[in-house]
Amino acid sequence: MKPLSSRFRSAFLVLFSFFVIPFGNVLAQQGQGDLWALGNTSGAGGDPMSIYLLDQTTAASTLVASTSTAGLRGLAIDPTTGQMYSSYGSPNNTPNTGIVEIDKATGAVTAIGGTKYIVGLAFDSAGQLYGVENAGRGEGNIYTIDKTTGAESFLATVSADSNPYGSDLAFDSSTQTLYLKGWPGGLWSVNTSTGDSTFLGLINLPYSTSKGFDFTESGDMFLHEHPCSTCGDGLSSATSADIFNPMNIASSGVRVWSLAYHGVGLEKVDPV
């Protein structure tokens, strides 16, 4: 027969596993893939951007590589190839437009093409790329983008009262839905066949504004605080069952313009 202390210890471990571990996983929203971020530490949009990996449970950031390129805004990873893409989205910081490829190991940027200032990017499960145009140069305009040439084809305009300024796009592969998020936290679904958009509501943000967001393979959501120099660097997450009430994880230490989640079972390039 086990000593009394051993039996108490075993009972404690069972209770710990039953109550604490699942609860911790719900809070953390730990996906099986990698959470990438495009940003810098200054919060200045005219400074060169770098790519980071963010820890999904602690928000800690790991610098992977610098792009040495200013004016980049969107970030997305092709789920069919693992290739990372970004976009020029700031007419105040660069005369360049369209999309680029980023080497995830070195940060090297290769221009592809395109005529729009794109602030947010997202891939669907089949590898089709979507982009949303910079407010002021077609506020709320969403395009399908040819990832080999950068050519944009108009898909939709979110209504003028939607306030999508500073917006980002994300695709939830668990529901096959494209989402646009406005700067203050408004969320819209976008029908990729018809271009129709539906306002779903305001996200109850743990901070005043947010920019980058993306979904895990199970439909859980990550959001990052708006990157301006006077804003913040908080990372938050929400369960797929309640995406309108994210919980703050911690500060990432990076001012982030866009997030890109790269799911399990896909092509992956480990940081060097």
XYZ file of N, CA and C in Angstrom:
816
model
N 0.845 -1.199 0.000
C 0.000 0.000 0.000
C 0.882 1.251 0.000
N 0.466 2.277 -0.819
C 1.272 3.492 -0.894
C 1.202 4.254 0.407
N 2.326 4.912 0.799
C 2.288 5.803 1.959
C 1.250 6.891 1.735
N 0.753 7.441 2.862
C -0.286 8.461 2.776
C 0.162 9.655 1.945
N 1.428 10.080 2.113
C 1.931 11.249 1.375
C 1.919 10.990 -0.126
N 2.259 9.757 -0.534
C 2.267 9.420 -1.957
C 0.865 9.458 -2.526
N -0.109 8.936 -1.702
C -1.482 8.956 -2.191
C -2.007 10.385 -2.335
N -1.643 11.271 -1.383
C -2.036 12.675 -1.495
C -1.420 13.310 -2.745
N -0.133 12.981 -2.973
C 0.557 13.561 -4.133
C -0.094 13.093 -5.425
N -0.453 11.829 -5.515
C -1.090 11.307 -6.724
C -2.447 11.957 -6.947
N -3.206 12.104 -5.852
C -4.516 12.737 -5.977
C -4.388 14.188 -6.441
N -3.361 14.887 -5.928
C -3.129 16.265 -6.323
C -2.820 16.374 -7.810
N -1.976 15.462 -8.317
C -1.609 15.495 -9.721
C -2.814 15.242 -10.613
N -3.687 14.334 -10.201
C -4.887 14.066 -10.987
C -5.766 15.308 -11.040
N -5.990 15.938 -9.877
C -6.808 17.141 -9.830
C -6.174 18.276 -10.629
N -4.843 18.419 -10.547
C -4.122 19.458 -11.301
C -4.321 19.267 -12.791
N -4.180 18.015 -13.255
C -4.315 17.729 -14.676
C -5.743 17.984 -15.149
N -6.712 17.662 -14.274
C -8.105 17.785 -14.673
C -8.576 19.223 -14.736
N -8.164 20.026 -13.735
C -8.681 21.386 -13.638
C -7.748 22.431 -14.248
N -6.463 22.374 -13.946
C -5.558 23.465 -14.298
C -5.087 23.395 -15.733
N -4.673 22.234 -16.179
C -4.092 22.145 -17.514
C -5.089 22.493 -18.608
N -6.317 21.898 -18.611
C -7.259 22.304 -19.644
C -7.593 23.789 -19.585
N -7.743 24.333 -18.373
C -8.065 25.751 -18.239
C -6.966 26.611 -18.820
N -5.705 26.223 -18.594
C -4.588 26.968 -19.151
C -4.595 26.941 -20.663
N -4.940 25.800 -21.265
C -4.975 25.701 -22.710
C -6.061 26.591 -23.304
N -7.197 26.699 -22.632
C -8.264 27.550 -23.117
C -7.812 29.004 -23.147
N -7.119 29.435 -22.099
C -6.646 30.810 -22.043
C -5.583 31.081 -23.098
N -4.693 30.133 -23.301
C -3.540 30.367 -24.158
C -3.867 30.261 -25.630
N -4.851 29.426 -25.993
C -5.168 29.191 -27.394
C -3.931 28.737 -28.170
N -3.219 27.774 -27.645
C -2.005 27.272 -28.273
C -2.350 26.498 -29.539
N -1.968 27.025 -30.690
C -2.151 26.305 -31.940
C -1.003 25.339 -32.166
N -1.131 24.544 -33.218
C -0.095 23.569 -33.527
C 0.935 24.111 -34.523
N 0.709 25.312 -35.017
C 1.622 25.895 -35.987
C 2.410 27.055 -35.410
N 2.872 27.948 -36.298
C 3.694 29.092 -35.908
C 2.910 30.387 -36.081
N 3.091 31.310 -35.145
C 2.475 32.631 -35.224
C 3.556 33.643 -35.592
N 3.479 34.165 -36.817
C 4.456 35.117 -37.331
C 3.923 36.541 -37.206
N 4.838 37.495 -37.103
C 4.457 38.902 -37.000
C 5.382 39.746 -37.866
N 4.814 40.789 -38.464
C 5.573 41.786 -39.211
C 5.540 43.078 -38.408
N 6.713 43.604 -38.071
C 6.727 44.822 -37.289
C 8.125 45.320 -37.005
N 8.217 46.211 -36.008
C 9.503 46.716 -35.545
C 9.344 47.121 -34.082
N 10.393 47.597 -33.487
C 10.326 47.959 -32.064
C 10.058 49.438 -31.846
N 10.103 50.237 -32.919
C 9.946 51.688 -32.779
C 8.491 52.133 -32.874
N 7.677 51.367 -33.606
C 6.308 51.793 -33.859
C 6.207 52.817 -34.974
N 7.318 53.110 -35.646
C 7.338 54.081 -36.745
C 7.121 53.350 -38.065
N 6.061 53.739 -38.783
C 5.743 53.068 -40.038
C 6.775 53.258 -41.117
N 7.603 54.306 -40.995
C 8.629 54.550 -41.997
C 9.925 53.808 -41.745
N 10.015 53.128 -40.593
C 11.218 52.349 -40.297
C 11.136 50.975 -40.956
N 12.284 50.356 -41.249
C 12.264 49.011 -41.846
C 11.534 48.006 -40.961
N 10.883 47.049 -41.611
C 10.141 46.012 -40.922
C 10.983 44.748 -40.764
N 10.692 44.014 -39.699
C 11.326 42.717 -39.452
C 10.231 41.671 -39.291
N 10.625 40.398 -39.347
C 9.679 39.318 -39.093
C 10.073 38.621 -37.788
N 9.048 38.268 -37.023
C 9.217 37.689 -35.698
C 8.350 36.443 -35.573
N 8.730 35.570 -34.654
C 7.855 34.508 -34.188
C 7.359 34.883 -32.800
N 6.051 34.751 -32.565
C 5.466 35.070 -31.266
C 5.064 33.785 -30.550
N 5.437 33.694 -29.281
C 5.026 32.557 -28.472
C 3.531 32.698 -28.171
N 2.783 31.651 -28.440
C 1.329 31.744 -28.340
C 0.808 31.692 -26.902
N 1.656 31.312 -25.971
C 1.220 31.256 -24.574
C 1.771 32.397 -23.727
N 2.930 32.967 -24.130
C 3.546 34.036 -23.345
C 3.628 35.362 -24.090
N 3.414 35.339 -25.419
C 3.532 36.506 -26.299
C 4.976 36.911 -26.562
N 5.947 36.222 -25.982
C 7.352 36.573 -26.190
C 7.705 36.514 -27.677
N 8.442 37.517 -28.136
C 8.804 37.601 -29.549
C 10.249 37.165 -29.770
N 10.480 36.483 -30.875
C 11.824 36.090 -31.304
C 12.093 36.694 -32.669
N 13.095 37.565 -32.761
C 13.459 38.154 -34.044
C 14.028 37.072 -34.955
N 13.429 36.927 -36.138
C 13.905 35.935 -37.106
C 14.823 36.599 -38.127
N 14.361 37.718 -38.708
C 15.183 38.391 -39.720
C 14.621 39.788 -39.964
N 15.484 40.696 -40.415
C 15.060 42.025 -40.828
C 14.872 42.035 -42.338
N 13.800 42.706 -42.782
C 13.592 42.837 -44.226
C 14.371 44.010 -44.800
N 14.834 44.913 -43.926
C 15.529 46.146 -44.350
C 14.664 46.952 -45.315
N 13.345 46.818 -45.200
C 12.416 47.443 -46.136
C 11.332 48.192 -45.365
N 11.130 49.472 -45.727
C 10.080 50.276 -45.105
C 8.815 50.217 -45.943
N 7.684 50.522 -45.309
C 6.422 50.601 -46.035
C 5.667 49.300 -46.166
N 6.216 48.184 -45.640
C 5.495 46.910 -45.697
C 4.390 46.918 -44.638
N 3.243 46.301 -44.967
C 2.114 46.325 -44.047
C 1.451 44.952 -43.865
N 1.040 44.300 -44.929
C 0.349 43.019 -44.820
C 1.312 41.865 -44.629
N 0.786 40.730 -44.135
C 1.591 39.520 -43.985
C 0.670 38.317 -44.128
N 1.085 37.355 -44.951
C 0.307 36.127 -45.128
C 1.236 35.030 -45.624
N 0.896 33.791 -45.307
C 1.679 32.635 -45.723
C 0.795 31.706 -46.537
N 1.254 31.370 -47.722
C 0.510 30.476 -48.608
C 0.447 29.089 -47.975
N -0.744 28.577 -47.647
C -0.830 27.273 -46.984
C -0.472 26.104 -47.894
N -0.409 26.356 -49.205
C -0.076 25.277 -50.137
C 1.420 25.152 -50.382
N 2.191 26.204 -50.065
C 3.633 26.180 -50.333
C 4.487 26.571 -49.138
N 3.913 27.317 -48.182
C 4.696 27.836 -47.059
C 5.408 29.127 -47.363
N 5.224 29.690 -48.579
C 5.877 30.945 -48.938
C 5.221 32.122 -48.218
N 6.049 33.014 -47.669
C 5.563 34.210 -46.991
C 5.459 35.379 -47.963
N 4.364 36.143 -47.837
C 4.131 37.324 -48.672
C 3.859 38.538 -47.787
N 4.235 39.701 -48.302
C 3.880 40.958 -47.663
C 3.432 41.915 -48.748
N 3.108 43.146 -48.358
C 2.608 44.121 -49.326
C 3.063 45.516 -48.936
N 3.240 46.350 -49.958
C 3.492 47.760 -49.710
C 2.143 48.436 -49.448
N 2.016 49.079 -48.269
C 0.721 49.616 -47.899
C 0.742 51.028 -47.396
N 1.850 51.750 -47.604
C 1.930 53.097 -47.045
C 2.467 54.086 -48.070
N 1.583 54.879 -48.702
C 2.057 55.888 -49.655
C 2.900 56.973 -48.999
N 2.808 57.097 -47.671
C 3.628 58.090 -46.966
C 5.059 57.626 -46.770
N 5.284 56.313 -46.861
C 6.607 55.771 -46.553
C 7.336 55.171 -47.746
N 6.613 54.931 -48.845
C 7.248 54.328 -50.010
C 6.431 54.617 -51.260
N 7.104 54.799 -52.410
C 6.370 54.931 -53.668
C 5.970 53.572 -54.236
N 6.452 52.486 -53.612
C 6.205 51.149 -54.132
C 4.788 50.675 -53.801
N 4.237 49.843 -54.667
C 2.911 49.280 -54.479
C 2.970 47.767 -54.719
N 1.853 47.100 -54.421
C 1.743 45.680 -54.741
C 2.297 44.768 -53.663
N 2.573 43.526 -54.062
C 2.991 42.498 -53.117
C 4.444 42.089 -53.331
N 4.994 41.458 -52.290
C 6.373 40.964 -52.334
C 6.420 39.581 -51.687
N 7.456 38.831 -52.005
C 7.775 37.615 -51.271
C 8.828 37.937 -50.219
N 8.740 37.273 -49.065
C 9.761 37.406 -48.027
C 10.353 36.038 -47.754
N 11.673 35.946 -47.776
C 12.362 34.726 -47.384
C 12.311 34.634 -45.859
N 11.651 33.607 -45.342
C 11.459 33.515 -43.889
C 12.762 33.281 -43.134
N 13.773 32.777 -43.803
C 15.035 32.513 -43.121
C 15.949 33.730 -43.092
N 15.912 34.553 -44.168
C 16.851 35.662 -44.277
C 16.190 37.029 -44.227
N 14.879 37.103 -44.471
C 14.197 38.385 -44.543
C 14.308 39.059 -45.895
N 14.985 38.436 -46.852
C 15.149 39.028 -48.182
C 13.785 39.241 -48.842
N 13.602 40.429 -49.439
C 12.347 40.814 -50.064
C 12.490 40.782 -51.580
N 11.542 40.127 -52.256
C 11.520 40.063 -53.711
C 10.211 40.651 -54.207
N 10.294 41.758 -54.951
C 9.084 42.408 -55.456
C 8.414 41.540 -56.511
N 7.073 41.519 -56.476
C 6.306 40.758 -57.467
C 5.569 41.702 -58.409
N 4.765 42.619 -57.847
C 4.037 43.559 -58.681
C 2.717 43.940 -58.056
N 1.959 44.751 -58.785
C 0.675 45.234 -58.310
C 0.650 46.747 -58.267
N -0.550 47.320 -58.306
C -0.696 48.771 -58.394
C -1.345 49.395 -57.163
N -1.754 48.586 -56.190
C -2.483 49.097 -55.034
C -1.593 49.140 -53.791
N -1.954 50.063 -52.877
C -1.355 50.075 -51.539
C -2.195 49.140 -50.662
N -1.665 47.984 -50.345
C -2.400 46.927 -49.653
C -1.948 46.854 -48.192
N -2.902 47.017 -47.251
C -2.548 47.010 -45.830
C -2.781 45.665 -45.160
N -3.561 44.786 -45.788
C -3.832 43.486 -45.191
C -3.907 42.404 -46.239
N -3.375 41.221 -45.916
C -3.368 40.080 -46.830
C -3.922 38.844 -46.131
N -4.493 37.933 -46.912
C -4.927 36.644 -46.375
C -5.010 35.631 -47.505
N -4.633 34.397 -47.210
C -4.782 33.285 -48.148
C -5.947 32.417 -47.728
N -6.710 31.909 -48.724
C -7.677 30.878 -48.389
C -6.983 29.519 -48.430
N -7.716 28.459 -48.154
C -7.113 27.137 -48.025
C -6.542 26.607 -49.337
N -7.046 27.140 -50.459
C -6.588 26.685 -51.771
C -5.396 27.480 -52.282
N -4.974 28.501 -51.529
C -3.826 29.302 -51.941
C -4.180 30.543 -52.723
N -5.465 30.944 -52.710
C -5.859 32.207 -53.342
C -5.557 33.350 -52.372
N -4.899 34.391 -52.882
C -4.508 35.529 -52.063
C -5.534 36.656 -52.189
N -5.856 37.274 -51.037
C -6.750 38.428 -50.984
C -6.021 39.590 -50.318
N -6.398 40.822 -50.707
C -5.803 41.997 -50.094
C -6.823 43.089 -49.901
N -6.630 43.930 -48.862
C -7.499 45.081 -48.639
C -6.658 46.341 -48.807
N -7.236 47.311 -49.520
C -6.511 48.508 -49.924
C -6.423 49.523 -48.795
N -5.343 50.287 -48.813
C -5.131 51.344 -47.829
C -6.280 52.341 -47.851
N -6.809 52.678 -46.663
C -7.842 53.707 -46.560
C -7.312 55.001 -47.153
N -8.154 55.707 -47.901
C -7.721 56.924 -48.574
C -7.355 56.655 -50.019
N -7.074 55.402 -50.337
C -6.836 55.017 -51.728
C -7.788 53.877 -52.072
N -9.043 54.047 -51.692
C -10.054 53.035 -51.916
C -10.416 52.355 -50.617
N -10.985 53.133 -49.678
C -11.246 52.614 -48.342
C -12.156 51.394 -48.385
N -11.712 50.294 -47.812
C -12.524 49.100 -47.740
C -12.552 48.274 -49.004
N -11.751 48.614 -50.023
C -11.724 47.822 -51.247
C -10.938 46.533 -51.033
N -11.551 45.410 -51.377
C -10.918 44.099 -51.244
C -10.713 43.516 -52.637
N -9.555 42.898 -52.846
C -9.189 42.362 -54.153
C -8.740 40.905 -54.022
N -8.963 40.139 -55.083
C -8.208 38.901 -55.245
C -6.909 39.280 -55.942
N -5.822 38.612 -55.550
C -4.503 38.990 -56.057
C -3.819 37.767 -56.657
N -3.295 37.939 -57.869
C -2.498 36.894 -58.501
C -1.130 36.874 -57.819
N -0.805 35.796 -57.131
C 0.428 35.780 -56.338
C 1.687 35.648 -57.195
N 1.538 35.370 -58.490
C 2.716 35.291 -59.357
C 3.008 36.610 -60.062
N 1.968 37.448 -60.278
C 2.172 38.715 -60.982
C 1.825 39.928 -60.117
N 1.029 39.728 -59.058
C 0.574 40.832 -58.223
C -0.666 41.519 -58.752
N -1.181 41.089 -59.900
C -2.360 41.733 -60.490
C -3.558 41.626 -59.554
N -4.246 42.763 -59.340
C -5.401 42.801 -58.439
C -6.705 42.798 -59.238
N -7.670 42.017 -58.774
C -9.006 41.989 -59.368
C -10.007 42.365 -58.284
N -10.811 43.397 -58.540
C -11.740 43.892 -57.534
C -12.740 42.822 -57.126
N -12.944 42.690 -55.809
C -13.915 41.736 -55.274
C -15.062 42.427 -54.557
N -14.758 43.389 -53.673
C -15.798 43.964 -52.827
C -15.359 45.305 -52.269
N -16.328 46.119 -51.883
C -16.111 47.324 -51.102
C -16.958 47.228 -49.848
N -16.327 47.337 -48.689
C -17.077 47.386 -47.440
C -17.688 48.776 -47.331
N -18.935 48.866 -46.882
C -19.679 50.121 -46.902
C -18.927 51.254 -46.208
N -19.192 52.494 -46.650
C -18.435 53.658 -46.194
C -18.525 53.868 -44.687
N -19.625 53.423 -44.069
C -19.767 53.661 -42.633
C -19.122 52.562 -41.793
N -18.394 51.656 -42.453
C -17.803 50.530 -41.720
C -16.494 50.899 -41.035
N -15.906 52.046 -41.430
C -14.666 52.510 -40.819
C -13.581 51.435 -40.806
N -13.204 50.926 -42.000
C -12.183 49.888 -42.026
C -10.760 50.436 -42.039
N -10.589 51.714 -41.680
C -9.254 52.305 -41.718
C -8.266 51.489 -40.873
N -7.094 51.257 -41.424
C -6.085 50.482 -40.717
C -6.438 49.015 -40.617
N -7.259 48.517 -41.537
C -7.821 47.179 -41.417
C -6.850 46.089 -41.837
N -7.247 44.861 -41.533
C -6.484 43.676 -41.905
C -7.474 42.605 -42.355
N -6.973 41.601 -43.067
C -7.767 40.456 -43.502
C -7.251 39.194 -42.835
N -8.134 38.224 -42.634
C -7.739 36.913 -42.138
C -8.738 35.882 -42.649
N -8.262 34.673 -42.883
C -9.118 33.601 -43.377
C -9.170 32.481 -42.348
N -10.388 32.110 -41.958
C -10.592 31.020 -41.006
C -10.806 29.732 -41.793
N -9.809 28.869 -41.814
C -9.904 27.636 -42.602
C -10.898 26.648 -42.011
N -11.211 26.785 -40.718
C -12.144 25.853 -40.085
C -13.580 26.086 -40.546
N -13.881 27.315 -40.985
C -15.216 27.629 -41.495
C -15.181 28.090 -42.947
N -13.960 28.183 -43.532
C -13.780 28.653 -44.903
C -14.398 30.041 -45.100
N -14.039 30.963 -44.169
C -14.605 32.307 -44.187
C -13.502 33.355 -44.186
N -13.651 34.349 -45.062
C -12.745 35.491 -45.096
C -13.321 36.598 -44.224
N -12.458 37.194 -43.381
C -12.886 38.268 -42.482
C -12.066 39.532 -42.729
N -12.727 40.669 -42.583
C -12.058 41.969 -42.539
C -12.270 42.537 -41.148
N -11.202 43.075 -40.565
C -11.300 43.713 -39.251
C -10.940 45.182 -39.377
N -11.824 46.036 -38.887
C -11.561 47.466 -38.881
C -10.621 47.844 -37.742
N -10.116 49.055 -37.813
C -9.151 49.532 -36.833
C -9.704 49.512 -35.410
N -10.940 50.023 -35.173
C -11.443 50.022 -33.788
C -11.915 48.652 -33.313
N -11.993 47.666 -34.216
C -12.390 46.332 -33.778
C -13.637 45.784 -34.425
N -14.218 46.502 -35.397
C -15.362 45.969 -36.128
C -14.956 44.776 -36.972
N -15.843 43.791 -37.083
C -15.531 42.565 -37.818
C -16.609 42.309 -38.863
N -16.169 42.012 -40.095
C -17.055 41.692 -41.196
C -16.662 40.357 -41.804
N -17.636 39.582 -42.239
C -17.366 38.421 -43.077
C -17.549 38.849 -44.521
N -16.751 38.262 -45.420
C -16.799 38.626 -46.831
C -17.011 37.357 -47.648
N -18.058 37.340 -48.447
C -18.334 36.212 -49.332
C -17.382 36.292 -50.519
N -16.485 35.332 -50.645
C -15.456 35.402 -51.685
C -16.007 35.073 -53.076
N -17.241 34.587 -53.156
C -17.865 34.302 -54.451
C -18.638 35.501 -54.979
N -19.372 36.186 -54.075
C -20.223 37.301 -54.498
C -19.666 38.667 -54.143
N -18.760 38.736 -53.181
C -18.239 40.010 -52.706
C -19.108 40.654 -51.643
N -20.224 40.024 -51.280
C -21.094 40.581 -50.252
C -20.397 40.541 -48.894
N -20.566 41.608 -48.094
C -19.983 41.655 -46.759
C -21.083 41.805 -45.725
N -20.840 41.229 -44.547
C -21.811 41.280 -43.464
C -21.121 41.757 -42.196
N -21.645 42.839 -41.613
C -21.091 43.313 -40.351
C -21.541 42.378 -39.236
N -20.570 41.860 -38.474
C -20.860 40.875 -37.441
C -20.885 41.466 -36.041
N -20.207 42.603 -35.846
C -20.179 43.233 -34.542
C -18.817 43.778 -34.202
N -18.730 44.392 -33.026
C -17.478 44.953 -32.528
C -16.801 43.966 -31.591
N -15.515 43.756 -31.809
C -14.730 42.905 -30.918
C -14.463 43.669 -29.629
N -14.677 43.027 -28.508
C -14.441 43.633 -27.202
C -12.942 43.555 -26.893
N -12.196 44.508 -27.440
C -10.741 44.469 -27.362
C -10.242 44.742 -25.942
N -9.145 44.084 -25.541
C -8.537 44.404 -24.243
C -7.675 45.656 -24.303
N -7.649 46.332 -25.448
C -6.971 47.611 -25.617
C -7.774 48.424 -26.619
N -7.419 49.681 -26.841
C -8.299 50.586 -27.575
C -8.436 50.238 -29.062
N -7.342 49.897 -29.722
C -7.388 49.569 -31.147
C -6.468 48.388 -31.432
N -6.724 47.709 -32.544
C -5.839 46.607 -32.946
C -5.652 46.639 -34.451
N -4.616 45.982 -34.915
C -4.311 45.937 -36.347
C -4.305 44.494 -36.832
N -3.208 43.766 -36.600
C -3.069 42.429 -37.145
C -3.926 41.398 -36.416
N -4.457 40.417 -37.177
C -5.164 39.298 -36.582
C -5.104 38.110 -37.529
N -5.280 36.900 -36.981
C -5.327 35.707 -37.813
C -5.921 34.566 -37.003
N -6.255 33.472 -37.700
C -6.914 32.329 -37.090
C -6.014 31.098 -37.111
N -6.152 30.251 -36.084
C -5.484 28.958 -36.066
C -6.297 27.968 -36.885
N -5.763 26.743 -37.023
C -6.462 25.724 -37.792
C -7.779 25.299 -37.161
N -7.959 25.582 -35.875
C -9.197 25.220 -35.186
C -10.169 26.387 -35.074
N -9.820 27.550 -35.647
C -10.713 28.697 -35.635
C -10.538 29.631 -34.463
N -9.544 29.375 -33.586
C -9.233 30.325 -32.526
C -8.514 31.529 -33.146
N -8.607 32.662 -32.504
C -8.132 33.904 -33.101
C -7.067 34.582 -32.244
N -6.039 35.112 -32.909
C -5.039 35.969 -32.280
C -5.194 37.384 -32.822
N -5.048 38.383 -31.947
C -5.058 39.790 -32.337
C -3.879 40.496 -31.678
N -3.369 41.511 -32.364
C -2.282 42.297 -31.778
C -2.684 43.752 -31.737
N -2.243 44.418 -30.674
C -2.545 45.834 -30.484
C -1.995 46.674 -31.632
N -2.630 47.830 -31.873
C -2.201 48.712 -32.951
C -0.760 49.170 -32.706
N 0.053 49.258 -33.797
C 1.498 49.451 -33.615
C 1.989 50.874 -33.462
N 1.141 51.894 -33.460
C 1.655 53.263 -33.434
C 2.582 53.475 -32.232
N 3.464 54.457 -32.357
C 4.496 54.673 -31.336
C 3.917 55.031 -29.977
N 2.684 55.538 -29.945
C 2.044 55.868 -28.675
C 0.996 54.827 -28.274
N 0.901 53.735 -29.046
C -0.069 52.677 -28.736
C 0.597 51.615 -27.869
N 0.530 50.346 -28.254
C 1.081 49.315 -27.394
C 1.516 48.079 -28.149
N 1.835 47.027 -27.378
C 2.383 45.819 -27.983
C 1.733 44.565 -27.399
N 0.445 44.652 -27.089
C -0.245 43.520 -26.479
C -0.709 42.495 -27.494
N -0.590 41.225 -27.127
C -1.118 40.115 -27.921
C -2.267 39.491 -27.150
N -3.368 39.233 -27.827
C -4.519 38.612 -27.182
C -5.019 37.448 -28.025
N -5.876 36.607 -27.420
C -6.433 35.468 -28.134
C -7.880 35.268 -27.735
N -8.634 34.625 -28.619
C -10.041 34.332 -28.367
C -10.358 32.941 -28.886
N -11.263 32.261 -28.214
C -11.663 30.933 -28.655
C -12.589 31.051 -29.862
N -12.662 29.977 -30.642
C -13.537 29.971 -31.810
C -14.996 30.145 -31.410
N -15.344 29.753 -30.198
C -16.722 29.861 -29.716
C -17.082 31.269 -29.268
N -16.060 32.133 -29.093
C -16.323 33.480 -28.561
C -15.260 34.440 -29.055
N -15.207 34.650 -30.380
C -14.138 35.471 -30.945
C -14.313 36.958 -30.638
N -15.461 37.362 -30.112
C -15.680 38.772 -29.821
C -15.198 39.172 -28.430
N -14.673 38.224 -27.670
C -14.182 38.541 -26.327
C -12.790 37.959 -26.099
N -11.787 38.521 -26.778
C -10.414 38.024 -26.593
C -9.871 38.374 -25.213
N -8.917 37.553 -24.758
C -8.251 37.802 -23.481
C -6.803 38.185 -23.742
N -6.331 39.188 -23.024
C -4.955 39.617 -23.188
C -3.996 38.540 -22.685
N -2.955 38.254 -23.480
C -1.932 37.287 -23.079
C -0.805 38.008 -22.361
N -0.145 38.923 -23.067
C 0.970 39.695 -22.502
C 1.492 40.621 -23.591
N 2.504 41.397 -23.246
C 3.159 42.259 -24.223
C 4.184 41.459 -25.012
N 4.206 41.692 -26.327
C 5.154 40.983 -27.186
C 6.497 41.694 -27.281
N 6.529 42.986 -26.934
C 7.757 43.755 -27.080
C 7.987 44.257 -28.491
N 7.000 44.050 -29.380
C 7.116 44.447 -30.787
C 5.871 45.222 -31.181
N 6.055 46.250 -32.011
C 4.917 46.958 -32.591
C 4.581 46.243 -33.906
N 3.410 45.643 -33.965
C 3.075 44.693 -35.031
C 2.055 45.284 -35.999
N 2.361 45.212 -37.292
C 1.440 45.655 -38.338
C 0.565 44.519 -38.850
N 1.062 43.293 -38.799
C 0.249 42.185 -39.295
C 0.706 40.878 -38.662
N -0.255 39.937 -38.514
C 0.014 38.592 -38.023
C -0.260 37.586 -39.134
N 0.468 36.472 -39.104
C 0.209 35.375 -40.041
C 0.436 34.065 -39.313
N -0.634 33.303 -39.172
C -0.527 31.990 -38.528
C -0.294 30.945 -39.605
N 0.720 30.075 -39.385
C 1.030 29.008 -40.337
C 0.746 27.682 -39.665
N -0.322 27.017 -40.129
C -0.875 25.878 -39.418
C -0.096 24.581 -39.515
N -0.543 23.621 -38.730
C 0.075 22.308 -38.622
C -0.086 21.546 -39.919
N 0.933 20.755 -40.252
C 0.876 19.875 -41.399
C 1.186 20.540 -42.721
N 1.592 21.826 -42.676
C 1.902 22.539 -43.890
C 3.407 22.706 -44.019
N 3.831 23.142 -45.214
C 5.240 23.416 -45.418
C 5.703 24.462 -44.412
N 6.837 24.243 -43.742
C 7.328 25.181 -42.751
C 8.834 25.395 -42.931
N 9.269 26.610 -42.709
C 10.689 26.939 -42.757
C 11.099 27.372 -41.354
N 11.982 26.647 -40.724
C 12.407 26.986 -39.374
C 13.350 28.185 -39.402
N 13.261 29.084 -38.433
C 14.168 30.235 -38.391
C 15.601 29.780 -38.201
N 16.520 30.511 -38.802
C 17.947 30.184 -38.717
C 18.602 31.086 -37.677
